[in-house]
CSV table of C-alpha atoms and ligand atoms in Angstrom, one decimal:
chain,number,residue,atom,x,y,z
J,12,UNK,CA,-28.4,204.9,74.1
J,13,UNK,CA,-30.4,201.6,74.6
J,14,UNK,CA,-32.0,203.0,77.8
J,15,UNK,CA,-33.7,205.8,75.8
J,16,UNK,CA,-37.4,205.2,75.8
J,17,UNK,CA,-38.5,204.3,72.3
J,18,UNK,CA,-41.3,206.6,72.4
J,19,UNK,CA,-43.8,206.9,69.5
J,20,UNK,CA,-45.7,209.9,68.6
J,21,UNK,CA,-49.4,209.5,68.0
J,22,UNK,CA,-49.8,210.2,64.2
J,23,UNK,CA,-53.6,210.5,64.3
J,24,UNK,CA,-53.5,212.9,67.2
J,25,UNK,CA,-50.8,215.0,65.8
J,26,UNK,CA,-52.5,215.5,62.4
J,27,UNK,CA,-56.0,216.0,64.0
J,28,UNK,CA,-54.5,218.7,66.3
J,29,UNK,CA,-52.6,220.4,63.4
J,30,UNK,CA,-55.9,220.7,61.4
J,31,UNK,CA,-57.7,221.7,64.5
J,32,UNK,CA,-55.6,224.8,64.8
J,33,UNK,CA,-56.2,225.6,61.1
J,34,UNK,CA,-59.7,226.6,62.1
J,35,UNK,CA,-58.0,229.9,63.0
J,36,UNK,CA,-57.1,231.6,59.7
J,37,UNK,CA,-58.8,231.4,56.4
J,38,UNK,CA,-58.5,228.2,54.5
J,39,UNK,CA,-57.3,229.0,51.0
J,40,UNK,CA,-59.0,226.5,48.7
J,41,UNK,CA,-57.1,224.5,46.1
J,42,UNK,CA,-58.8,223.4,43.0
J,43,UNK,CA,-58.6,219.6,43.4
J,44,UNK,CA,-59.2,219.5,47.2
J,45,UNK,CA,-61.5,216.6,48.0
J,46,UNK,CA,-61.7,217.2,51.8
J,47,UNK,CA,-62.2,220.9,52.6
J,48,UNK,CA,-61.8,220.2,56.3
J,49,UNK,CA,-58.1,219.3,55.9
J,50,UNK,CA,-57.3,220.1,52.3
J,51,UNK,CA,-57.1,223.8,52.1
J,52,UNK,CA,-54.1,226.1,52.6
J,53,UNK,CA,-53.8,228.6,55.4
J,54,UNK,CA,-53.8,232.3,55.6
J,55,UNK,CA,-52.8,233.4,59.1
J,56,UNK,CA,-50.7,236.5,59.0
J,57,UNK,CA,-48.6,237.3,62.1
J,58,UNK,CA,-50.5,239.1,64.9
J,59,UNK,CA,-53.8,239.0,63.1
J,60,UNK,CA,-56.9,238.0,65.1
J,61,UNK,CA,-56.5,234.4,63.7
J,62,UNK,CA,-52.9,234.4,64.9
J,63,UNK,CA,-54.1,235.5,68.3
J,64,UNK,CA,-56.6,232.6,68.4
J,65,UNK,CA,-53.9,230.1,67.5
J,66,UNK,CA,-51.5,231.6,70.2
J,67,UNK,CA,-54.3,231.5,72.8
J,68,UNK,CA,-54.8,227.8,72.0
J,69,UNK,CA,-50.9,227.2,72.2
J,70,UNK,CA,-50.8,228.9,75.6
J,71,UNK,CA,-53.7,227.1,77.1
J,72,UNK,CA,-52.7,223.7,75.7
J,73,UNK,CA,-49.0,223.9,76.8
J,74,UNK,CA,-50.2,225.0,80.3
J,75,UNK,CA,-52.5,222.1,80.5
J,76,UNK,CA,-49.5,219.9,79.7
J,77,UNK,CA,-47.6,221.2,82.7
J,78,UNK,CA,-45.6,224.1,81.2
J,79,UNK,CA,-44.7,227.5,82.4
J,80,UNK,CA,-45.4,230.0,79.7
J,81,UNK,CA,-43.5,233.2,79.1
J,82,UNK,CA,-44.2,235.8,76.5
J,83,UNK,CA,-41.4,238.3,75.5
J,84,UNK,CA,-41.4,241.7,74.1
J,85,UNK,CA,-41.6,240.4,70.6
J,86,UNK,CA,-44.6,238.1,71.4
J,87,UNK,CA,-42.4,235.0,71.2
J,88,UNK,CA,-44.0,232.3,73.4
J,89,UNK,CA,-41.9,230.0,75.4
J,90,UNK,CA,-43.6,227.0,76.9
J,91,UNK,CA,-41.3,225.1,79.3
J,92,UNK,CA,-41.8,221.7,81.0
J,93,UNK,CA,-39.6,221.4,84.2
J,94,UNK,CA,-36.9,218.8,84.3
J,95,UNK,CA,-35.8,216.7,87.3
J,96,UNK,CA,-33.0,219.1,88.3
J,97,UNK,CA,-35.7,221.6,88.8
J,98,UNK,CA,-36.8,224.6,86.8
J,99,UNK,CA,-33.4,226.3,87.0
J,100,UNK,CA,-31.6,224.3,84.3
J,101,UNK,CA,-31.4,225.7,80.8
J,102,UNK,CA,-34.1,224.2,78.6
J,103,UNK,CA,-33.6,222.3,75.4
J,104,UNK,CA,-36.2,223.8,72.9
J,105,UNK,CA,-37.9,222.8,69.8
J,106,UNK,CA,-39.7,225.5,68.0
J,107,UNK,CA,-41.0,227.0,64.8
J,108,UNK,CA,-43.9,229.4,63.9
J,109,UNK,CA,-47.6,229.5,63.8
J,110,UNK,CA,-47.9,232.4,61.3
J,111,UNK,CA,-48.2,231.7,57.6
J,112,UNK,CA,-47.9,233.4,54.2
J,113,UNK,CA,-51.1,235.2,53.0
J,114,UNK,CA,-51.8,232.2,50.7
J,115,UNK,CA,-49.7,229.5,52.4
J,116,UNK,CA,-50.1,225.9,53.6
J,117,UNK,CA,-50.8,224.1,56.8
J,118,UNK,CA,-47.3,222.7,57.3
J,119,UNK,CA,-44.7,225.5,56.9
J,120,UNK,CA,-44.0,226.4,60.6
J,121,UNK,CA,-47.2,225.0,62.0
J,122,UNK,CA,-45.9,221.4,61.9
J,123,UNK,CA,-42.9,222.3,63.9
J,124,UNK,CA,-44.9,223.9,66.7
J,125,UNK,CA,-47.5,221.1,66.7
J,126,UNK,CA,-44.8,218.4,66.8
J,127,UNK,CA,-43.5,220.2,69.8
J,128,UNK,CA,-46.9,220.0,71.5
J,129,UNK,CA,-47.1,216.3,70.6
J,130,UNK,CA,-43.7,215.8,72.2
J,131,UNK,CA,-45.1,217.3,75.5
J,132,UNK,CA,-48.2,215.0,75.2
J,133,UNK,CA,-46.0,212.0,74.7
J,134,UNK,CA,-43.8,213.0,77.7
J,135,UNK,CA,-46.8,213.5,79.9
J,136,UNK,CA,-48.5,210.3,78.8
J,137,UNK,CA,-45.3,208.2,79.6
J,138,UNK,CA,-44.3,210.3,82.7
J,139,UNK,CA,-41.0,211.0,81.0
J,140,UNK,CA,-38.5,212.8,83.3
J,141,UNK,CA,-35.9,214.8,81.5
J,142,UNK,CA,-32.8,215.9,83.4
J,143,UNK,CA,-33.2,219.5,82.1
J,144,UNK,CA,-36.4,221.4,81.2
J,145,UNK,CA,-37.7,221.0,77.6
J,146,UNK,CA,-39.5,223.7,75.9
J,147,UNK,CA,-41.5,224.6,72.8
J,148,UNK,CA,-41.2,228.0,71.3
J,149,UNK,CA,-43.5,229.8,68.9
J,150,UNK,CA,-41.5,232.6,67.1
J,151,UNK,CA,-43.4,235.7,66.0
J,152,UNK,CA,-43.7,236.8,62.3
J,153,UNK,CA,-41.2,234.2,61.0
J,154,UNK,CA,-42.6,234.6,57.6
J,155,UNK,CA,-41.9,238.4,57.2
J,156,UNK,CA,-45.0,238.4,55.1
J,157,UNK,CA,-46.9,241.0,57.2
J,158,UNK,CA,-44.0,242.8,58.8
J,159,UNK,CA,-41.2,242.6,56.2
J,160,UNK,CA,-38.3,241.2,57.9
J,161,UNK,CA,-38.4,237.4,58.2
J,162,UNK,CA,-37.3,235.6,61.4
J,163,UNK,CA,-37.4,239.1,62.9
J,164,UNK,CA,-38.3,238.0,66.4
J,165,UNK,CA,-35.7,235.2,66.7
J,166,UNK,CA,-33.4,237.9,65.3
J,167,UNK,CA,-34.2,240.2,68.2
J,168,UNK,CA,-33.9,237.3,70.7
J,169,UNK,CA,-30.4,236.6,69.2
J,170,UNK,CA,-29.4,240.3,69.7
J,171,UNK,CA,-28.9,240.7,65.9
J,172,UNK,CA,-31.9,243.0,65.2
J,173,UNK,CA,-32.7,246.0,67.5
J,174,UNK,CA,-35.9,245.8,69.4
J,175,UNK,CA,-36.9,249.2,68.3
J,176,UNK,CA,-36.4,248.5,64.6
J,177,UNK,CA,-38.6,245.4,64.9
J,178,UNK,CA,-41.3,247.1,66.9
J,179,UNK,CA,-41.3,250.0,64.3
J,180,UNK,CA,-41.8,247.7,61.4
J,181,UNK,CA,-44.9,248.6,59.4
J,182,UNK,CA,-47.5,246.2,57.9
J,183,UNK,CA,-47.0,245.5,54.2
J,184,UNK,CA,-49.7,247.2,52.3
J,185,UNK,CA,-49.8,250.5,54.0
J,186,UNK,CA,-52.3,250.6,56.9
J,187,UNK,CA,-49.6,252.1,59.0
J,188,UNK,CA,-49.9,249.6,61.8
J,189,UNK,CA,-46.7,248.8,63.4
J,190,UNK,CA,-45.6,245.5,64.9
J,191,UNK,CA,-45.7,247.0,68.4
J,192,UNK,CA,-49.2,248.3,67.9
J,193,UNK,CA,-50.3,244.8,66.8
J,194,UNK,CA,-48.6,243.0,69.6
J,195,UNK,CA,-50.3,245.3,72.0
J,196,UNK,CA,-53.7,245.0,70.3
J,197,UNK,CA,-53.8,241.2,70.5
J,198,UNK,CA,-52.3,241.1,74.0
J,199,UNK,CA,-48.9,239.5,73.2
J,200,UNK,CA,-46.6,242.4,74.0
J,201,UNK,CA,-44.8,240.6,76.8
J,202,UNK,CA,-42.8,242.2,79.6
J,203,UNK,CA,-39.8,239.9,79.5
J,204,UNK,CA,-37.0,241.2,77.4
J,205,UNK,CA,-36.7,239.5,74.0
J,206,UNK,CA,-33.2,238.2,74.4
J,207,UNK,CA,-31.2,235.1,74.8
J,208,UNK,CA,-30.0,236.3,78.2
J,209,UNK,CA,-33.5,236.5,79.5
J,210,UNK,CA,-34.6,233.3,77.9
J,211,UNK,CA,-31.6,231.1,77.3
J,212,UNK,CA,-31.6,227.9,75.3
J,213,UNK,CA,-29.4,224.9,75.7
J,214,UNK,CA,-30.2,223.9,72.2
J,215,UNK,CA,-32.9,224.5,69.5
J,216,UNK,CA,-34.2,221.8,67.2
J,217,UNK,CA,-36.8,222.7,64.5
J,218,UNK,CA,-38.9,220.3,62.5
J,219,UNK,CA,-40.0,221.7,59.1
J,220,UNK,CA,-41.1,220.6,55.8
J,221,UNK,CA,-38.3,220.8,53.2
J,222,UNK,CA,-40.1,223.3,51.0
J,223,UNK,CA,-38.1,222.0,48.1
J,224,UNK,CA,-37.9,218.9,45.8
J,225,UNK,CA,-34.8,217.1,46.9
J,226,UNK,CA,-36.0,214.5,49.5
J,227,UNK,CA,-38.9,213.5,47.3
J,228,UNK,CA,-36.8,213.2,44.2
J,229,UNK,CA,-34.3,211.0,46.1
J,230,UNK,CA,-37.1,209.1,47.8
J,231,UNK,CA,-35.8,209.8,51.3
J,232,UNK,CA,-37.9,210.5,54.3
J,233,UNK,CA,-35.7,212.7,56.5
J,234,UNK,CA,-33.3,215.6,55.9
J,235,UNK,CA,-30.9,216.6,58.5
J,236,UNK,CA,-30.0,220.3,58.0
J,237,UNK,CA,-26.4,221.4,58.3
J,238,UNK,CA,-26.9,225.1,57.4
J,239,UNK,CA,-29.0,227.6,55.6
J,240,UNK,CA,-28.1,229.7,52.4
J,241,UNK,CA,-27.6,233.4,52.6
J,242,UNK,CA,-30.2,235.9,51.6
J,243,UNK,CA,-30.8,239.6,51.4
J,244,UNK,CA,-34.0,241.6,50.9
J,245,UNK,CA,-34.2,245.1,49.3
J,246,UNK,CA,-36.8,247.7,48.5
J,247,UNK,CA,-36.1,249.4,45.2
J,248,UNK,CA,-37.8,252.7,44.4
J,249,UNK,CA,-37.8,254.0,40.8
J,250,UNK,CA,-38.9,257.6,40.2
J,251,UNK,CA,-39.7,258.8,36.8
J,252,UNK,CA,-42.2,261.2,35.4
J,253,UNK,CA,-46.0,260.8,35.1
J,254,UNK,CA,-47.3,261.6,31.7
J,255,UNK,CA,-50.4,261.2,29.4
J,256,UNK,CA,-50.2,257.8,27.5
J,257,UNK,CA,-51.9,259.2,24.4
J,258,UNK,CA,-49.9,262.4,23.9
J,259,UNK,CA,-46.5,261.6,25.2
J,260,UNK,CA,-44.1,260.0,22.6
J,261,UNK,CA,-41.8,257.4,23.9
J,262,UNK,CA,-38.9,259.8,23.5
J,263,UNK,CA,-40.4,262.1,26.1
J,264,UNK,CA,-41.1,259.6,28.7
J,265,UNK,CA,-39.5,258.5,32.0
J,266,UNK,CA,-41.5,255.3,32.6
J,267,UNK,CA,-40.8,254.1,36.1
J,268,UNK,CA,-42.6,250.7,35.5
J,269,UNK,CA,-40.9,249.8,32.3
J,270,UNK,CA,-37.5,250.6,34.0
J,271,UNK,CA,-38.5,248.5,37.0
J,272,UNK,CA,-39.4,245.6,34.8
J,273,UNK,CA,-36.0,245.8,33.2
J,274,UNK,CA,-34.3,246.0,36.5
J,275,UNK,CA,-36.1,242.9,37.6
J,276,UNK,CA,-35.1,241.0,34.4
J,277,UNK,CA,-31.6,242.2,34.9
J,278,UNK,CA,-31.3,241.0,38.5
J,279,UNK,CA,-32.6,237.6,37.2
J,280,UNK,CA,-30.0,237.5,34.6
J,281,UNK,CA,-27.1,238.2,37.0
J,282,UNK,CA,-28.4,235.7,39.4
J,283,UNK,CA,-28.4,233.0,36.7
J,284,UNK,CA,-24.8,233.9,35.9
J,285,UNK,CA,-23.8,233.5,39.6
J,286,UNK,CA,-25.8,230.3,40.3
J,287,UNK,CA,-27.9,232.4,42.6
J,288,UNK,CA,-31.6,233.3,42.8
J,289,UNK,CA,-33.4,236.7,42.5
J,290,UNK,CA,-37.1,237.2,43.0
J,291,UNK,CA,-39.6,240.0,43.1
J,292,UNK,CA,-42.7,239.4,45.1
J,293,UNK,CA,-44.0,242.9,45.9
J,294,UNK,CA,-44.6,245.5,43.2
J,295,UNK,CA,-46.6,248.7,43.5
J,296,UNK,CA,-47.0,251.5,41.1
J,297,UNK,CA,-48.4,254.9,41.1
J,298,UNK,CA,-50.6,256.6,40.3
J,299,UNK,CA,-52.2,253.4,38.9
J,300,UNK,CA,-54.2,254.7,36.1
J,301,UNK,CA,-54.7,253.2,32.5
J,302,UNK,CA,-53.8,256.3,30.7
J,303,UNK,CA,-51.0,257.7,32.9
J,304,UNK,CA,-47.3,256.6,32.4
J,305,UNK,CA,-46.4,255.4,35.9
J,306,UNK,CA,-44.2,257.9,37.6
J,307,UNK,CA,-43.2,255.9,40.7
J,308,UNK,CA,-42.7,252.2,41.3
J,309,UNK,CA,-41.6,250.3,44.3
J,310,UNK,CA,-40.6,246.6,44.3
J,311,UNK,CA,-39.0,244.1,46.5
J,312,UNK,CA,-36.0,242.1,45.6
J,313,UNK,CA,-34.9,238.8,47.4
J,314,UNK,CA,-31.5,237.4,46.4
J,315,UNK,CA,-30.1,234.1,47.6
J,316,UNK,CA,-27.0,232.0,47.3
J,317,UNK,CA,-25.0,229.6,49.4
J,318,UNK,CA,-22.1,232.1,50.0
J,319,UNK,CA,-22.2,235.6,51.3
J,320,UNK,CA,-19.6,236.6,48.8
J,321,UNK,CA,-21.9,235.8,45.9
J,322,UNK,CA,-24.5,238.1,47.3
J,323,UNK,CA,-21.8,240.8,47.8
J,324,UNK,CA,-21.0,240.5,44.1
J,325,UNK,CA,-24.6,240.7,42.9
J,326,UNK,CA,-25.4,243.6,45.1
J,327,UNK,CA,-22.3,245.5,44.0
J,328,UNK,CA,-23.2,244.8,40.3
J,329,UNK,CA,-26.9,245.9,40.8
J,330,UNK,CA,-26.0,249.0,42.9
J,331,UNK,CA,-23.4,250.2,40.5
J,332,UNK,CA,-25.3,249.6,37.3
J,333,UNK,CA,-26.7,252.7,35.8
J,334,UNK,CA,-30.1,251.6,34.8
J,335,UNK,CA,-30.6,254.9,32.9
J,336,UNK,CA,-28.4,253.4,30.2
J,337,UNK,CA,-31.0,250.7,29.5
J,338,UNK,CA,-33.7,253.2,28.9
J,339,UNK,CA,-32.2,256.5,27.9
J,340,UNK,CA,-31.5,255.4,24.3
J,341,UNK,CA,-35.2,255.1,23.8
J,342,UNK,CA,-36.4,257.7,26.2
J,343,UNK,CA,-34.7,261.1,26.4
J,344,UNK,CA,-36.5,261.6,29.7
J,345,UNK,CA,-35.1,258.3,30.9
J,346,UNK,CA,-32.1,260.3,32.0
J,347,UNK,CA,-34.4,261.8,34.6
J,348,UNK,CA,-35.0,258.5,36.3
J,349,UNK,CA,-33.8,258.0,39.8
J,350,UNK,CA,-33.4,254.9,41.9
J,351,UNK,CA,-33.1,254.2,45.6
J,352,UNK,CA,-32.0,250.9,47.0
J,353,UNK,CA,-32.8,250.1,50.7
J,354,UNK,CA,-31.4,247.1,52.3
J,355,UNK,CA,-34.2,245.7,54.4
J,356,UNK,CA,-32.7,242.6,55.8
J,357,UNK,CA,-29.6,240.5,55.6
J,358,UNK,CA,-29.4,236.8,56.6
J,359,UNK,CA,-25.9,235.5,56.2
J,360,UNK,CA,-24.9,232.0,55.2
J,361,UNK,CA,-25.3,229.8,58.3
J,362,UNK,CA,-23.7,226.6,59.5
J,363,UNK,CA,-25.4,224.7,62.4
J,364,UNK,CA,-23.4,223.2,65.2
J,365,UNK,CA,-22.0,219.7,64.9
J,366,UNK,CA,-23.4,218.6,68.3
J,367,UNK,CA,-26.9,219.1,67.2
J,368,UNK,CA,-26.5,217.8,63.7
J,369,UNK,CA,-25.1,214.6,65.1
J,370,UNK,CA,-27.8,214.3,67.7
J,371,UNK,CA,-30.5,214.7,65.1
J,372,UNK,CA,-28.8,212.4,62.7
J,373,UNK,CA,-28.5,209.6,65.2
J,374,UNK,CA,-32.1,210.1,66.3
J,375,UNK,CA,-33.2,209.7,62.7
J,376,UNK,CA,-31.0,206.7,62.2
J,377,UNK,CA,-32.3,205.1,65.4
J,378,UNK,CA,-35.9,204.9,64.1
J,379,UNK,CA,-35.3,201.8,62.1
J,380,UNK,CA,-32.9,199.5,60.5
J,381,UNK,CA,-33.3,201.0,57.0
J,382,UNK,CA,-33.6,204.5,58.1
J,383,UNK,CA,-30.0,205.5,57.6
J,384,UNK,CA,-30.7,205.1,53.8
J,385,UNK,CA,-33.7,207.3,54.3
J,386,UNK,CA,-31.7,210.2,55.8
J,387,UNK,CA,-30.0,212.9,53.9
J,388,UNK,CA,-27.8,215.6,55.1
J,389,UNK,CA,-28.6,218.9,53.4
J,390,UNK,CA,-28.7,222.7,53.2
J,391,UNK,CA,-31.8,224.7,53.5
J,392,UNK,CA,-32.8,227.1,50.8
J,393,UNK,CA,-35.3,228.9,53.0
J,394,UNK,CA,-34.6,230.9,56.1
J,395,UNK,CA,-35.8,229.7,59.5
J,396,UNK,CA,-35.7,230.9,63.1
J,397,UNK,CA,-32.9,228.3,63.6
J,398,UNK,CA,-30.6,230.7,61.6
J,399,UNK,CA,-30.8,233.1,64.5
J,400,UNK,CA,-30.9,230.6,67.3
J,401,UNK,CA,-27.7,229.0,65.9
J,402,UNK,CA,-25.9,232.4,66.8
J,403,UNK,CA,-26.6,231.8,70.5
J,404,UNK,CA,-27.0,228.0,71.1
J,405,UNK,CA,-26.3,224.8,69.2
J,406,UNK,CA,-29.1,224.3,66.6
J,407,UNK,CA,-30.1,221.9,63.9
J,408,UNK,CA,-33.1,221.1,61.8
J,409,UNK,CA,-35.0,218.1,60.7
J,410,UNK,CA,-36.8,218.2,57.3
J,411,UNK,CA,-39.6,216.0,56.0
J,412,UNK,CA,-40.4,215.8,52.4
J,413,UNK,CA,-43.4,217.7,50.9
J,414,UNK,CA,-45.3,216.9,47.8
J,415,UNK,CA,-43.8,218.2,44.6
J,416,UNK,CA,-41.5,220.4,46.8
J,417,UNK,CA,-44.3,222.9,46.8
J,418,UNK,CA,-44.5,225.5,49.6
J,419,UNK,CA,-45.8,229.1,50.1
J,420,UNK,CA,-48.7,227.7,48.2
J,421,UNK,CA,-52.1,226.5,49.5
J,422,UNK,CA,-51.4,223.1,48.0
J,423,UNK,CA,-48.4,222.5,50.3
J,424,UNK,CA,-48.8,218.9,51.7
J,425,UNK,CA,-46.8,216.4,53.7
J,426,UNK,CA,-48.2,213.0,54.4
J,427,UNK,CA,-49.3,212.1,57.9
J,428,UNK,CA,-46.7,209.3,58.0
J,429,UNK,CA,-43.8,211.7,57.1
J,430,UNK,CA,-45.1,214.3,59.5
J,431,UNK,CA,-45.2,211.7,62.3
J,432,UNK,CA,-41.7,210.3,61.4
J,433,UNK,CA,-40.3,213.9,61.6
J,434,UNK,CA,-42.0,214.4,64.9
J,435,UNK,CA,-40.5,211.2,66.2
J,436,UNK,CA,-37.0,212.4,65.2
J,437,UNK,CA,-37.7,215.7,66.8
J,438,UNK,CA,-38.8,214.0,70.1
J,439,UNK,CA,-35.8,211.6,70.0
J,440,UNK,CA,-33.4,214.5,69.3
J,441,UNK,CA,-34.6,216.4,72.4
J,442,UNK,CA,-34.4,213.4,74.6
J,443,UNK,CA,-30.9,212.6,73.3
J,444,UNK,CA,-29.6,216.2,73.7
J,445,UNK,CA,-31.0,216.2,77.3
J,446,UNK,CA,-28.7,213.2,78.0
J,447,UNK,CA,-25.6,214.7,76.5
Q,6,LIG,C1,-37.8,232.9,55.3
Q,6,LIG,O1,-38.5,232.1,55.8
Q,6,LIG,C2,-37.4,232.8,54.0
Q,6,LIG,O2,-36.7,231.9,53.6
Q,6,LIG,O3,-37.9,233.8,53.3
Q,7,LIG,MN1,-41.4,228.2,58.0
Q,8,LIG,MN1,-42.5,230.2,55.1
Q,9,LIG,MN1,-39.2,230.4,56.6
């Protein structure tokens, strides 16, 4: 591969542009921030006005860099730079997401898209001609924070989630707005079908921060991702009985919140036993009054493990367990409690394709003599759109380390040097794949 141009990304430009796009969204301050222009987190929920502004910037910028831009029925944005075989070849893409958690950082997702834009800039600057088109894709609502299925739009593209189901997803927090309503409102309900058939990909590479502590702990710069652990999301509803807190003895209660608390603790216990993870991030209770025993509680449950079978086991254990047992010795009315489990989303364990893993690995190793020592092959704990692209095209991911392994937190941070190194590996991966 000696004839591959040793193109460098422009670190200053990459970081300046990343922070530039963070004017759209609210910066979530962190306590020790010394430079508020770059050291705040980011709150940019999918399909909000801020997300629209960031999308408009992406469309305008990639057009100015010579791309054709297509928006599909999930609002996924595909920016494609033609190759020398003409526009008909199937593009090699890099992509990620511009949406964030409600109190997220500036790197999760954003880095991957901005590194793609930087790739386009470098290619233009050096008049690089690829054989096939190359593209950058921004996937809608990867986080699942606003519309509660993560990676939902790459899931529709891959044919794994029905479009109607995705469009009907309602915003968390109860305004009633659906994904389709919001796509329409911000002008990103595209007419092209959200499907791998309409928008095929030769390959998908995704640069992302690791969001965990491994690279930093091992003092390595680059992770090459082989696969992603499995996860499932549930909504659990517990219905008990409302009662006066001052007049109702414990034995006469059916306390939905106390029961939910025990269910959450129990899910954690089971997960520990199975070397898995269980987390609750949304909890709501009603009626929400100091002196009323809660009659209804709804909470989210997210379970994760490297193997689907582990999640099958945990799911069975939880579904079959009669939580009334836990409470009814103390609460006679506990027998009146009822539970509903809804499976909201299932992301099976994923293995990426060897072709892409090898390309990304050799791209990382080509960057310098010592860099093979800096590279670690690893599994992702978090889900990514690459999970779904890998169902339809060869896929791999490139990780860069982030400080203290912290993510989904305003203090999320990756150094400019690491971001630029990752962007260079991404660029080299796309160029190498184009030559395969
Ligand atoms: C998706 O990004 C997830 O890991 O929750
Ligand atoms: Mn992400
Ligand atoms: Mn995320
Ligand atoms: Mn994610």
